[in-house]
Coordinates of C-alpha atoms in Angstrom, one line a residue:
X1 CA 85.2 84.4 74.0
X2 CA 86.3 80.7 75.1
X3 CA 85.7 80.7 78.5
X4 CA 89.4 79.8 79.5
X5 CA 90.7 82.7 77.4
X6 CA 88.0 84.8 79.3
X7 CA 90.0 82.9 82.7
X8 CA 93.5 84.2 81.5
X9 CA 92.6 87.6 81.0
X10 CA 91.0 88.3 84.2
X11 CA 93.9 86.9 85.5
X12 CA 96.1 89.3 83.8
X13 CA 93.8 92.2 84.6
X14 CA 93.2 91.1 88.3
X15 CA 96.7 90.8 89.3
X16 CA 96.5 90.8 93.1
X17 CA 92.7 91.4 93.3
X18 CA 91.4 88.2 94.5
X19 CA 87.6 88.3 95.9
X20 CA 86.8 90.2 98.9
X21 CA 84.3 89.2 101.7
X22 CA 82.9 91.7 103.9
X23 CA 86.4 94.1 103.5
X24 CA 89.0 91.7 105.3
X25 CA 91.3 90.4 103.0
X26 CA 93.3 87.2 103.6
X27 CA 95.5 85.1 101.3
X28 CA 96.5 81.6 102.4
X29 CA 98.1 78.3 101.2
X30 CA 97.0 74.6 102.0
X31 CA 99.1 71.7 102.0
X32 CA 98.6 71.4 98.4
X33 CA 101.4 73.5 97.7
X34 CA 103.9 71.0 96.3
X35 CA 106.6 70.8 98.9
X36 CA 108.7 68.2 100.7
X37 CA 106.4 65.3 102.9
X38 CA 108.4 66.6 105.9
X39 CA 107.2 70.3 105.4
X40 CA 102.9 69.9 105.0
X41 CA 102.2 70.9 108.1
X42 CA 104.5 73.7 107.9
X43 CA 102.9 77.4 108.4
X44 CA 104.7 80.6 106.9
X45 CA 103.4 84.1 108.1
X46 CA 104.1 87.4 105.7
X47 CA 103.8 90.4 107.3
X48 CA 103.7 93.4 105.2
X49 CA 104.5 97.0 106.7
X50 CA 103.2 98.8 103.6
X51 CA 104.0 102.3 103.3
X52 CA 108.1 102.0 103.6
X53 CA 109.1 100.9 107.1
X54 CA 111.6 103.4 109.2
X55 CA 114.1 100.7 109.7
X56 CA 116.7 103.1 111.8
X57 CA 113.8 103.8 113.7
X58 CA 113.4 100.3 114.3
X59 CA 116.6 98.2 114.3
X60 CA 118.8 101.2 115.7
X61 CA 122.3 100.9 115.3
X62 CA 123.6 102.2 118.4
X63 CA 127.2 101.5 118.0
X64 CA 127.0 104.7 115.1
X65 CA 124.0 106.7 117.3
X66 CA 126.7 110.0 117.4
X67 CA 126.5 110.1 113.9
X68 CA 122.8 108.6 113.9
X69 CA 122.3 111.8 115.6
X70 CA 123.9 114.5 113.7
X71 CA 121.9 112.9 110.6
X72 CA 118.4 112.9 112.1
X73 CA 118.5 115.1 115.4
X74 CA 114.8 116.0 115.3
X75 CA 113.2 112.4 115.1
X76 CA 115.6 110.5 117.0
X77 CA 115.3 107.9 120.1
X78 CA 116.7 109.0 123.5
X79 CA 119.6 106.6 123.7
X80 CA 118.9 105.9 127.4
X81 CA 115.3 104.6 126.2
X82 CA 116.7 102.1 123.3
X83 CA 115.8 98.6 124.1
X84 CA 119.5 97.0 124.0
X85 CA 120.2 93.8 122.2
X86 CA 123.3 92.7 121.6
X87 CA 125.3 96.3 122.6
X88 CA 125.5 97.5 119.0
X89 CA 121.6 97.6 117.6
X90 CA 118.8 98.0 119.7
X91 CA 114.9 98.3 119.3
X92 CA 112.5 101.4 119.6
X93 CA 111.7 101.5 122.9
X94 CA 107.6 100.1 122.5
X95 CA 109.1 97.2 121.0
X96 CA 109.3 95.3 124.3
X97 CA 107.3 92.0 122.7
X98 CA 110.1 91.8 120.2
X99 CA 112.6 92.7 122.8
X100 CA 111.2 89.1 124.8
X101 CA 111.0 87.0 121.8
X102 CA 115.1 88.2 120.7
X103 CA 115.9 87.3 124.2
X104 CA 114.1 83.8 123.8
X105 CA 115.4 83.0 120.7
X106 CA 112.2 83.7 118.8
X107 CA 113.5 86.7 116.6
X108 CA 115.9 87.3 114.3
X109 CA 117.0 90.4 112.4
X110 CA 118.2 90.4 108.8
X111 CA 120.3 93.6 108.5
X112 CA 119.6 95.7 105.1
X113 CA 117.7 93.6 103.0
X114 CA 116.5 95.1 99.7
X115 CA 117.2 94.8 96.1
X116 CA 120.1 96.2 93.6
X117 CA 119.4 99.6 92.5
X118 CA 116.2 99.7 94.6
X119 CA 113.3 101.7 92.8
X120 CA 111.7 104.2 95.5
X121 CA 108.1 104.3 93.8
X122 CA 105.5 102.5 96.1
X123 CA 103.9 101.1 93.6
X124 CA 106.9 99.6 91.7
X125 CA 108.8 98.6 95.0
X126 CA 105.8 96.8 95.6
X127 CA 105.1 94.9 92.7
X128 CA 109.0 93.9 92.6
X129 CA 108.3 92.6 96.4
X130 CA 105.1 90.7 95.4
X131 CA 106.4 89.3 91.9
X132 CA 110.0 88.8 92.9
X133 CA 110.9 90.4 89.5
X134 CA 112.7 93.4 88.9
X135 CA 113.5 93.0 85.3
X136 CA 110.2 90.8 83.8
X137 CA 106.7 92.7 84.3
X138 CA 104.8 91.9 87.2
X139 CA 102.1 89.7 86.4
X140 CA 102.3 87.0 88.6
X141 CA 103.7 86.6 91.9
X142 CA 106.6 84.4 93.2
X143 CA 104.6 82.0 95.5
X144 CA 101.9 82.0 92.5
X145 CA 104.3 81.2 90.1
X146 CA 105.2 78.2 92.2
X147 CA 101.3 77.0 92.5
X148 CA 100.6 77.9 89.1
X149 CA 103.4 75.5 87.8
X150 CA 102.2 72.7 90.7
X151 CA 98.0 73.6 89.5
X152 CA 97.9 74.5 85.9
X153 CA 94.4 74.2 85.6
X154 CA 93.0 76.3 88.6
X155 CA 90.5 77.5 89.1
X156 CA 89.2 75.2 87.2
X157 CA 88.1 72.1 89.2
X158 CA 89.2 73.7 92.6
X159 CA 88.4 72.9 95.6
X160 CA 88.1 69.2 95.0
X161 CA 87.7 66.0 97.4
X162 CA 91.5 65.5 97.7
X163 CA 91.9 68.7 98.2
X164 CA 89.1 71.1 99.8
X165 CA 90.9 73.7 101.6
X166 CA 92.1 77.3 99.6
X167 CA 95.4 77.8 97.9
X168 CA 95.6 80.9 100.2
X169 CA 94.3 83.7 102.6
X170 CA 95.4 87.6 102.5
X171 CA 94.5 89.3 106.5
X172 CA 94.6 92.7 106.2
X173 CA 93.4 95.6 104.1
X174 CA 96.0 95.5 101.9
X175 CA 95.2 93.5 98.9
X176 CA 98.4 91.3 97.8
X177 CA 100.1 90.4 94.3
X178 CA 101.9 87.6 95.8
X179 CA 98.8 84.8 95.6
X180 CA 98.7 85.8 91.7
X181 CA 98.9 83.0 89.2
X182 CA 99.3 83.2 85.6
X183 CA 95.6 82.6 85.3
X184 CA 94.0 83.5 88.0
X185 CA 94.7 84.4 91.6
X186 CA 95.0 82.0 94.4
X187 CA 94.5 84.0 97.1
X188 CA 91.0 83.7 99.1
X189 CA 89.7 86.7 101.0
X190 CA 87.8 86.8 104.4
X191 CA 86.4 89.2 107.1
X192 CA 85.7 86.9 109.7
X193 CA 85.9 83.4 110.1
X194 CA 82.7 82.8 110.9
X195 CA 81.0 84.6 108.0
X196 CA 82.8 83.4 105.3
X197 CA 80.1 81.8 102.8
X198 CA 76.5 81.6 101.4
X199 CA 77.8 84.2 98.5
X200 CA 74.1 84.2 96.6
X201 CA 74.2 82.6 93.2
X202 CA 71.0 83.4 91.8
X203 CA 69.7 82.1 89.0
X204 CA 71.5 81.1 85.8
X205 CA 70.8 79.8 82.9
X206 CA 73.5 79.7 79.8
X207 CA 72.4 80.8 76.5
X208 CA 75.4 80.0 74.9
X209 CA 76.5 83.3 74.0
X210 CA 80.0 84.8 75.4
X211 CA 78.3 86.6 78.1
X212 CA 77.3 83.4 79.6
X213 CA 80.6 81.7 79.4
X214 CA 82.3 84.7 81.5
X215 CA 79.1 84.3 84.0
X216 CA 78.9 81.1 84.0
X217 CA 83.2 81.6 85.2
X218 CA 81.7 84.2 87.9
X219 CA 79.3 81.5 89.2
X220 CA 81.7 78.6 89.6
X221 CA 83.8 81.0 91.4
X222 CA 81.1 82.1 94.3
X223 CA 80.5 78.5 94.2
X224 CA 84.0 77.8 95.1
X225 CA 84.5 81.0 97.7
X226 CA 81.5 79.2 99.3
X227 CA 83.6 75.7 99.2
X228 CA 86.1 77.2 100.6
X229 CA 84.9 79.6 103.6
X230 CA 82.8 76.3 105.0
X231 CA 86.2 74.6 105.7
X232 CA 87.7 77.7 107.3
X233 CA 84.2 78.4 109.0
X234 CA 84.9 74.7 110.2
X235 CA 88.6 75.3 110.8
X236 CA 87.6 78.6 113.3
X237 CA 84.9 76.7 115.1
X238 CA 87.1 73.8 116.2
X239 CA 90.3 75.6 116.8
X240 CA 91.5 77.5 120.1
X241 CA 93.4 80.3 121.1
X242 CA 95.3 80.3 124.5
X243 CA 97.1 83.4 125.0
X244 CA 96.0 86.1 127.2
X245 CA 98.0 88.9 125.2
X246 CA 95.8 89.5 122.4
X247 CA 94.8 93.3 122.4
X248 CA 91.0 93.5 120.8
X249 CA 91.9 97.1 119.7
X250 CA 94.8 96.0 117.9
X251 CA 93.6 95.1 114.6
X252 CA 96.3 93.0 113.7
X253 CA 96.5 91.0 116.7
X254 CA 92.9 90.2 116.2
X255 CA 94.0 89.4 112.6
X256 CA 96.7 87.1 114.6
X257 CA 93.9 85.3 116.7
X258 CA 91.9 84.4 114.1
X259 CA 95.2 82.9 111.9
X260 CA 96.2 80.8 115.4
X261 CA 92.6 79.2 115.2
X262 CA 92.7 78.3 112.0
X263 CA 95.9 76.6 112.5
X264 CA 94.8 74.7 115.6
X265 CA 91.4 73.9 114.2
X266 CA 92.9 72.0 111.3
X267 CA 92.7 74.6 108.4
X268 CA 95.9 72.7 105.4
X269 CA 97.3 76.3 105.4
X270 CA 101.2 76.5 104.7
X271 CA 100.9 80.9 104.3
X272 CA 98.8 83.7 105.4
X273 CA 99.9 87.2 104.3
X274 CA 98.8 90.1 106.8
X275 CA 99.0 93.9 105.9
X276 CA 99.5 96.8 107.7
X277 CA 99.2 99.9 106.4
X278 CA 100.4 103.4 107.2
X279 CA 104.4 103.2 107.4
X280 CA 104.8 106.2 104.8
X281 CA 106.6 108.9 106.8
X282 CA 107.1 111.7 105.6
X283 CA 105.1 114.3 108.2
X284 CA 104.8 113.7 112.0
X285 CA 106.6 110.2 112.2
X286 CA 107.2 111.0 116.1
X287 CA 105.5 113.2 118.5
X288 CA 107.5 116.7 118.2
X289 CA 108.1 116.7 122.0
X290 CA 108.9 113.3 122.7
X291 CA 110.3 111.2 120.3
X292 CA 109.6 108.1 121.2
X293 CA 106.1 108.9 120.9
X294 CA 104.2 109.5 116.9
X295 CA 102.7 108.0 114.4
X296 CA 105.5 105.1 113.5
X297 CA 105.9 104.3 117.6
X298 CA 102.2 103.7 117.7
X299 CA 102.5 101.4 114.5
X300 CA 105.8 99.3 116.1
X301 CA 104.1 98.8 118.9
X302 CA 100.8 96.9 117.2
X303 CA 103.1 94.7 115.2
X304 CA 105.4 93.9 117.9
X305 CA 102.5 93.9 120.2
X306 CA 100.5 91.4 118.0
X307 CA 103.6 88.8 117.0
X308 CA 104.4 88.3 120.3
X309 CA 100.8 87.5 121.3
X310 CA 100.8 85.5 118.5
X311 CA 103.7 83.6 119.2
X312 CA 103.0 83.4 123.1
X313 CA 99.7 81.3 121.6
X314 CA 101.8 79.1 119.5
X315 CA 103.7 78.2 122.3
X316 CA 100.7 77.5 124.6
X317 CA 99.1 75.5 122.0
X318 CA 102.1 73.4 121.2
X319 CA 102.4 74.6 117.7
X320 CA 105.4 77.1 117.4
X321 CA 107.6 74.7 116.0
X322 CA 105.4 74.6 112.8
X323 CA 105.2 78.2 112.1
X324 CA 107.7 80.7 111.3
X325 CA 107.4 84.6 109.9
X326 CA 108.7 87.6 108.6
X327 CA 108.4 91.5 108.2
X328 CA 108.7 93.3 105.5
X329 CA 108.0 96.9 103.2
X330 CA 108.5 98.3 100.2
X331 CA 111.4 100.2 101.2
X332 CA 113.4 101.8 104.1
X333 CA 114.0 105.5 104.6
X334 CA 116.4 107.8 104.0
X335 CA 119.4 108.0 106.8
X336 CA 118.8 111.7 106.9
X337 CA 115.4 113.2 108.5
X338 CA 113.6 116.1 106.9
X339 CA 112.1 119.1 108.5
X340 CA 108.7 117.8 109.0
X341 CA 109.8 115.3 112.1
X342 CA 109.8 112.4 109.2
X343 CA 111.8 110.8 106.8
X344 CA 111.8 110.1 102.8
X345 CA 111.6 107.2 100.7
X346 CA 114.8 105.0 101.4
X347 CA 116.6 101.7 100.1
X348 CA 117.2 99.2 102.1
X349 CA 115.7 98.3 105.6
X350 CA 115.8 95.4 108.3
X351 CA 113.5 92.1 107.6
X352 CA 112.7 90.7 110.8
X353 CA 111.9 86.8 110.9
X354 CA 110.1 85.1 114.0
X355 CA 109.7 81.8 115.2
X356 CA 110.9 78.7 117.3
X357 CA 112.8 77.5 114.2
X358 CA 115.4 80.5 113.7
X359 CA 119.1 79.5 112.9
X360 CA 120.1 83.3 113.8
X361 CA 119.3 86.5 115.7
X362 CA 121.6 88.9 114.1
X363 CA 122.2 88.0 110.4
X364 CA 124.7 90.6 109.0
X365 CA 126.8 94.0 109.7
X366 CA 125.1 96.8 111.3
X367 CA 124.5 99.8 109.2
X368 CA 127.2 102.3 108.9
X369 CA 126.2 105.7 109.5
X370 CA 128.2 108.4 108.1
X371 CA 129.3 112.1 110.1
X372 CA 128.2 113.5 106.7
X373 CA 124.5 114.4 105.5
X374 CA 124.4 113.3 102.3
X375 CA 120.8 114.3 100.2
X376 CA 118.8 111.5 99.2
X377 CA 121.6 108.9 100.9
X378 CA 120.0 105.5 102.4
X379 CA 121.0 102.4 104.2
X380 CA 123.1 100.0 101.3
X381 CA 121.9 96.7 100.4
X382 CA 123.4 93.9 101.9
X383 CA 120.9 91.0 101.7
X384 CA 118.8 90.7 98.2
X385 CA 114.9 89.9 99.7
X386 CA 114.2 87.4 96.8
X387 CA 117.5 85.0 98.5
X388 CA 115.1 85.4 101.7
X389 CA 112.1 84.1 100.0
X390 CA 114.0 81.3 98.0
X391 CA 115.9 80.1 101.4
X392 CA 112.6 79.7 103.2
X393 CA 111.7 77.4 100.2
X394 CA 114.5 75.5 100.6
X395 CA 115.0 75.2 103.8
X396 CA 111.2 75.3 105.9
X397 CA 109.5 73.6 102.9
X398 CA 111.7 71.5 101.3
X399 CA 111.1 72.8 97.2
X400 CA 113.9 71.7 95.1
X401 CA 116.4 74.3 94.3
X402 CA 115.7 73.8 90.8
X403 CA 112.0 74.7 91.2
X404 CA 113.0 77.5 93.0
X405 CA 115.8 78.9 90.5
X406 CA 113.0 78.9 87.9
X407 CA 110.8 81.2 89.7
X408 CA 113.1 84.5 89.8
X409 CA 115.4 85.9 87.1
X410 CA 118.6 86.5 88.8
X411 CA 121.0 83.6 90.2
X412 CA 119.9 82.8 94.0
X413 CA 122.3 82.6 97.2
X414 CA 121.0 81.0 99.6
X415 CA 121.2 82.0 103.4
X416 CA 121.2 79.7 106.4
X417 CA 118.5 81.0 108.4
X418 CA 116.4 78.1 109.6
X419 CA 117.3 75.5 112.0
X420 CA 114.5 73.2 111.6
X421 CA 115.9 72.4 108.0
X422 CA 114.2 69.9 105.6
X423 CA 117.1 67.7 104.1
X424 CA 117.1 68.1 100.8
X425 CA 120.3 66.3 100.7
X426 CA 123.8 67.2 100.4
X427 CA 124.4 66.6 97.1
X428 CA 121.6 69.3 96.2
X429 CA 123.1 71.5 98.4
X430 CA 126.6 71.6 97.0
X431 CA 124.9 72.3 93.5
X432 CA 123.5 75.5 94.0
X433 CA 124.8 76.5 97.2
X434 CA 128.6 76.7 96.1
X435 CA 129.7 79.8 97.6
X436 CA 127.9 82.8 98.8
X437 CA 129.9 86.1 100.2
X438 CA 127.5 88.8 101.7
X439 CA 127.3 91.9 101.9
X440 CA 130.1 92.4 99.1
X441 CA 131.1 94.9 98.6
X442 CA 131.6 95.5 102.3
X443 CA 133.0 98.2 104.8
X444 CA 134.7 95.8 107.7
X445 CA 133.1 92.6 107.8
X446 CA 131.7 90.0 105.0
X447 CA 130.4 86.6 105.8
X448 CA 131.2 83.4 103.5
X449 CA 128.6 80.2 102.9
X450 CA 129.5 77.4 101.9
X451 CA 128.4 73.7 102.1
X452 CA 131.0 71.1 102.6
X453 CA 131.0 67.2 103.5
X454 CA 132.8 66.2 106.7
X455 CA 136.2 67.2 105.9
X456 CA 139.2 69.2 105.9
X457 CA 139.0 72.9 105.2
X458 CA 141.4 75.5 104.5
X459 CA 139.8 79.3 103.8
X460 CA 142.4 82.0 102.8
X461 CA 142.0 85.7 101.9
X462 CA 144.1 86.9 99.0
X463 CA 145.3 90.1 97.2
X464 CA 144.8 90.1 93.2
X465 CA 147.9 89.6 92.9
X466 CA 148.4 86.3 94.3
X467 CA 149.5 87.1 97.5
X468 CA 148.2 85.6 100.8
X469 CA 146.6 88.0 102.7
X470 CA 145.4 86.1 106.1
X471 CA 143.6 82.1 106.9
X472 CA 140.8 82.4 108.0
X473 CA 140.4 78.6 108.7
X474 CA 142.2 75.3 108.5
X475 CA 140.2 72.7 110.3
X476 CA 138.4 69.6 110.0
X477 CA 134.7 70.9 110.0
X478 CA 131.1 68.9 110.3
X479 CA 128.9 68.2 107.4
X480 CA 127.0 70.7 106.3
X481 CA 126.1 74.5 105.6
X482 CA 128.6 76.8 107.3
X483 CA 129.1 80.7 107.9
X484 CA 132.2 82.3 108.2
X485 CA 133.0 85.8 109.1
X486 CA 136.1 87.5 107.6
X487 CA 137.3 90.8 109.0
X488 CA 138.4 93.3 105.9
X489 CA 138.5 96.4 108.3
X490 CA 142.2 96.8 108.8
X491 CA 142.4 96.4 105.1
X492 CA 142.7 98.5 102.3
X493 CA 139.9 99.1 99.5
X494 CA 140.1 97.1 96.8
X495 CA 139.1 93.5 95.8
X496 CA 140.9 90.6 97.4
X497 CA 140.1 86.9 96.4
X498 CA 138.3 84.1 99.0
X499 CA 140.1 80.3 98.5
X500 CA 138.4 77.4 99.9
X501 CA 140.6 74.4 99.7
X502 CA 138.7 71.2 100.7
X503 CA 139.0 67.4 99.9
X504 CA 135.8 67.3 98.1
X505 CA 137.0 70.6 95.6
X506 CA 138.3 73.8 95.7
X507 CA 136.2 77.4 95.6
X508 CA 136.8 80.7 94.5
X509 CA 135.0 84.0 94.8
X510 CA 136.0 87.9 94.7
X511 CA 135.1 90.2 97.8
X512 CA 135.2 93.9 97.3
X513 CA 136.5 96.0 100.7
X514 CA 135.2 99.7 99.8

């Protein structure tokens, strides 16, 4: 077998199984990733709640907890203990780091984010989270697609003078498909920072025969995990951590620590990917006596716990403006509980972002809980997670919308929400980002985005039959990106029709009002 056949097989076959040292798994991406000039030092954290994250039991909508109640009675928060933010949604009560950071401006909560038709397997969920495909199979994943088509040759030649560091680190004992290339993957694994090489070699001599191309692969790549873990050994050694908040039982705040030294000790990383495991909760999701006590409190309460530490240290060593992150799982649960004190496989669920360079806190409507149970009902999709990931391309790298287009299937909207934007330009931004309406269809409220140049703008709401229902603007506004909210809750179901009249063109889009 040619040995880059041999290369492109064990890509396909190891999807999201990149090498392991000593059980800690870590997948993270150097400034090699091909992204604006303005955007290398940039640092994006993933962290993945595997299992299918309660997001009721997190984000609680407390302007519908009457109904929240009759649907889930047996699992449900106190009201008096919610931690209030905004006097519609508020957090589980242990999530008091989360609770500081929302108050600071450091957290922002993306209601019901998901995918159409959501599939409630774990294992496909996951793979259409990791690939960023729901139609194609998943062999590759969306950030490997984009270093795949920046790196065709890898591994081959990797690391190299110009560029020594690894294409990415994985935290967490959850082994991730997002690092996968259509070769092999580009994720890079590690325990602990400090004992991250002198993989043995042994001896090796090639014979010529197929068997020795395919060790002879196997060599150079314990050559390279050796490469690599002596810059991050390097990284650790000269970085620092400040905070006094890290918890040394907390697993993943430890995981935390040991990203924040990398980062200050020089390590060209742009994304680590941290896993947390446990968040399928069926059985005993709270403590039958007090439920804000249980198995999902205990595992709200290391996340929050270990972000905020985390970002307390970012702070203190002068670096939060260079990282932002996100939460997210497989799935949500179902709005109902069962008998067991837990709750079934869901839709969608709340992605919760973090950092000094949020544009938001609250992006969307809050869940509407019915006074009906309905079997098998969950939260609606308002948000699809794949505009997520291609507006953080956009907006905290800098990748060309047309790069990012050609790494999912379906046609991207993208969402404003980071303030420390890299300017692609305006012109680039008017292509693709035209006009976005979300969530649609919608109950009440639906928010348009639109880009426009410094100029006059008219936005009007009509029926489909031509008549003008309400403006919603006529102004002069700035140059830009811009979200507008349009009320629909006084109006009947049906579909209605959003104008934009500006100098620079005219937009149309249909809204449905259910």
């Amino acid at each position: 077998m040619e040995r880059r056949k041999f290369i492109k097989n064990l890509g396909v076959a190891s999807i999201g199984v990149p090498l392991v040292l000593h059980g800690f798994q870590a997948q993270a991406m150097t400034s090699m990733l091909n992204v604006s000039p303005q955007a290398e030092d940039r640092v994006l954290i993933l962290v993945r709640l595997n299992g299918g994250n309660d997001g009721l039991n997190t984000v609680i909508p407390t302007s519908n907890y009457a109904n929240l109640n009759i649907q889930r009675p047996n699992i449900i928060v106190p009201e008096s203990s919610i931690l209030d933010l905004n006097g519609e949604i508020g957090l589980h009560p242990v999530l008091t780091g989360m609770q500081e950071m929302f108050q600071e401006g450091n957290l922002g909560i993306v209601h019901s984010v998901g995918y159409p038709e959501q599939n409630r397997s774990h294992f496909r969920s996951k793979d259409i989270w990791s690939s960023g495909l729901i139609e194609a199979p998943a062999t590759s994943g969306w950030l490997g697609r984009k270093l795949q088509s920046d790196y065709s040759t890898y591994p081959v030649d990797f690391p190299s003078e110009d560029e020594p560091h690894p294409f990415a680190i994985n935290m967490g004992r959850g082994v991730s498909q997002t690092c996968q290339g259509t070769k092999a993957n580009f994720s890079h694994t590690v325990e602990d920072p400090t004992e991250v090489f002198d993989l043995s070699q042994g001896d090796f001599v090639h014979d010529g025969s197929c068997n020795s191309n395919q060790l002879e692969y196997i060599n150079e790549l314990i050559n390279q995990t050796n490469l690599y873990g002596a810059e991050i050994n390097k990284a650790d050694a000269a970085g620092n951590t400040l905070s006094q908040k890290y918890d040394e039982n907390n697993e993943l705040a430890v995981q935390f620590r040991n990203v924040a030294k990398l980062i200050s000790g020089g390590l060209q990383t742009n994304i680590y990917i941290l896993n947390v495991n446990g968040f399928d909760t069926h059985g005993s999701q709270v403590d039958e006596l007090d439920a804000t006590a249980g198995e999902h409190a205990d595992l709200l309460k290391a996340v929050s716990d270990g972000i905020s530490a985390f970002q307390d240290d970012l702070k203190l060593l002068n670096l939060e403006e260079r990282v932002i992150g996100m939460t997210f799982s497989e799935f949500g649960r179902q709005i109902a509980s069962n008998a067991s004190y837990g709750t079934d496989h869901g839709d969608a669920a709340p992605l919760m972002m973090f950092g000094a360079c949020l544009d938001f806190t609250i992006y969307g409507n809050t869940p509407d809980i019915s006074n009906t149970i309905i079997k098998q009902d969950a939260v609606p999709l308002q948000v699809d997670f794949r505009d997520v990931y291609a507006s953080v391309l956009k907006d905290w790298f800098g990748v060309p919308t047309s790069e990012i287009q050609a790494l999912f299937e379906q046609s991207i909207n993208y969402h404003s929400l980071i303030s420390c934007k890299v300017d692609l330009g305006l012109e680039e931004e008017l292509e693709f980002v035209a006009l976005n309406i979300f969530p649609n269809p919608t109950y009440d409220k639906t928010t348009i985005q639109f880009v426009c140049q410094s100029e006059w703008v008219k936005i009007t709401l009509f029926d489909v039959m031509g008549g003008e229902v309400k403006t919603v603007v006529d102004t002069t506004l700035r140059k830009g990106s811009h979200d507008i909210v349009i009320d629909l809750s006084e109006l009947n179901s049906g579909f209605y029709l959003v104008s934009i009249q500006k100098e620079s063109g005219s937009l149309t889009s249909k809204v449905q009002k259910k």
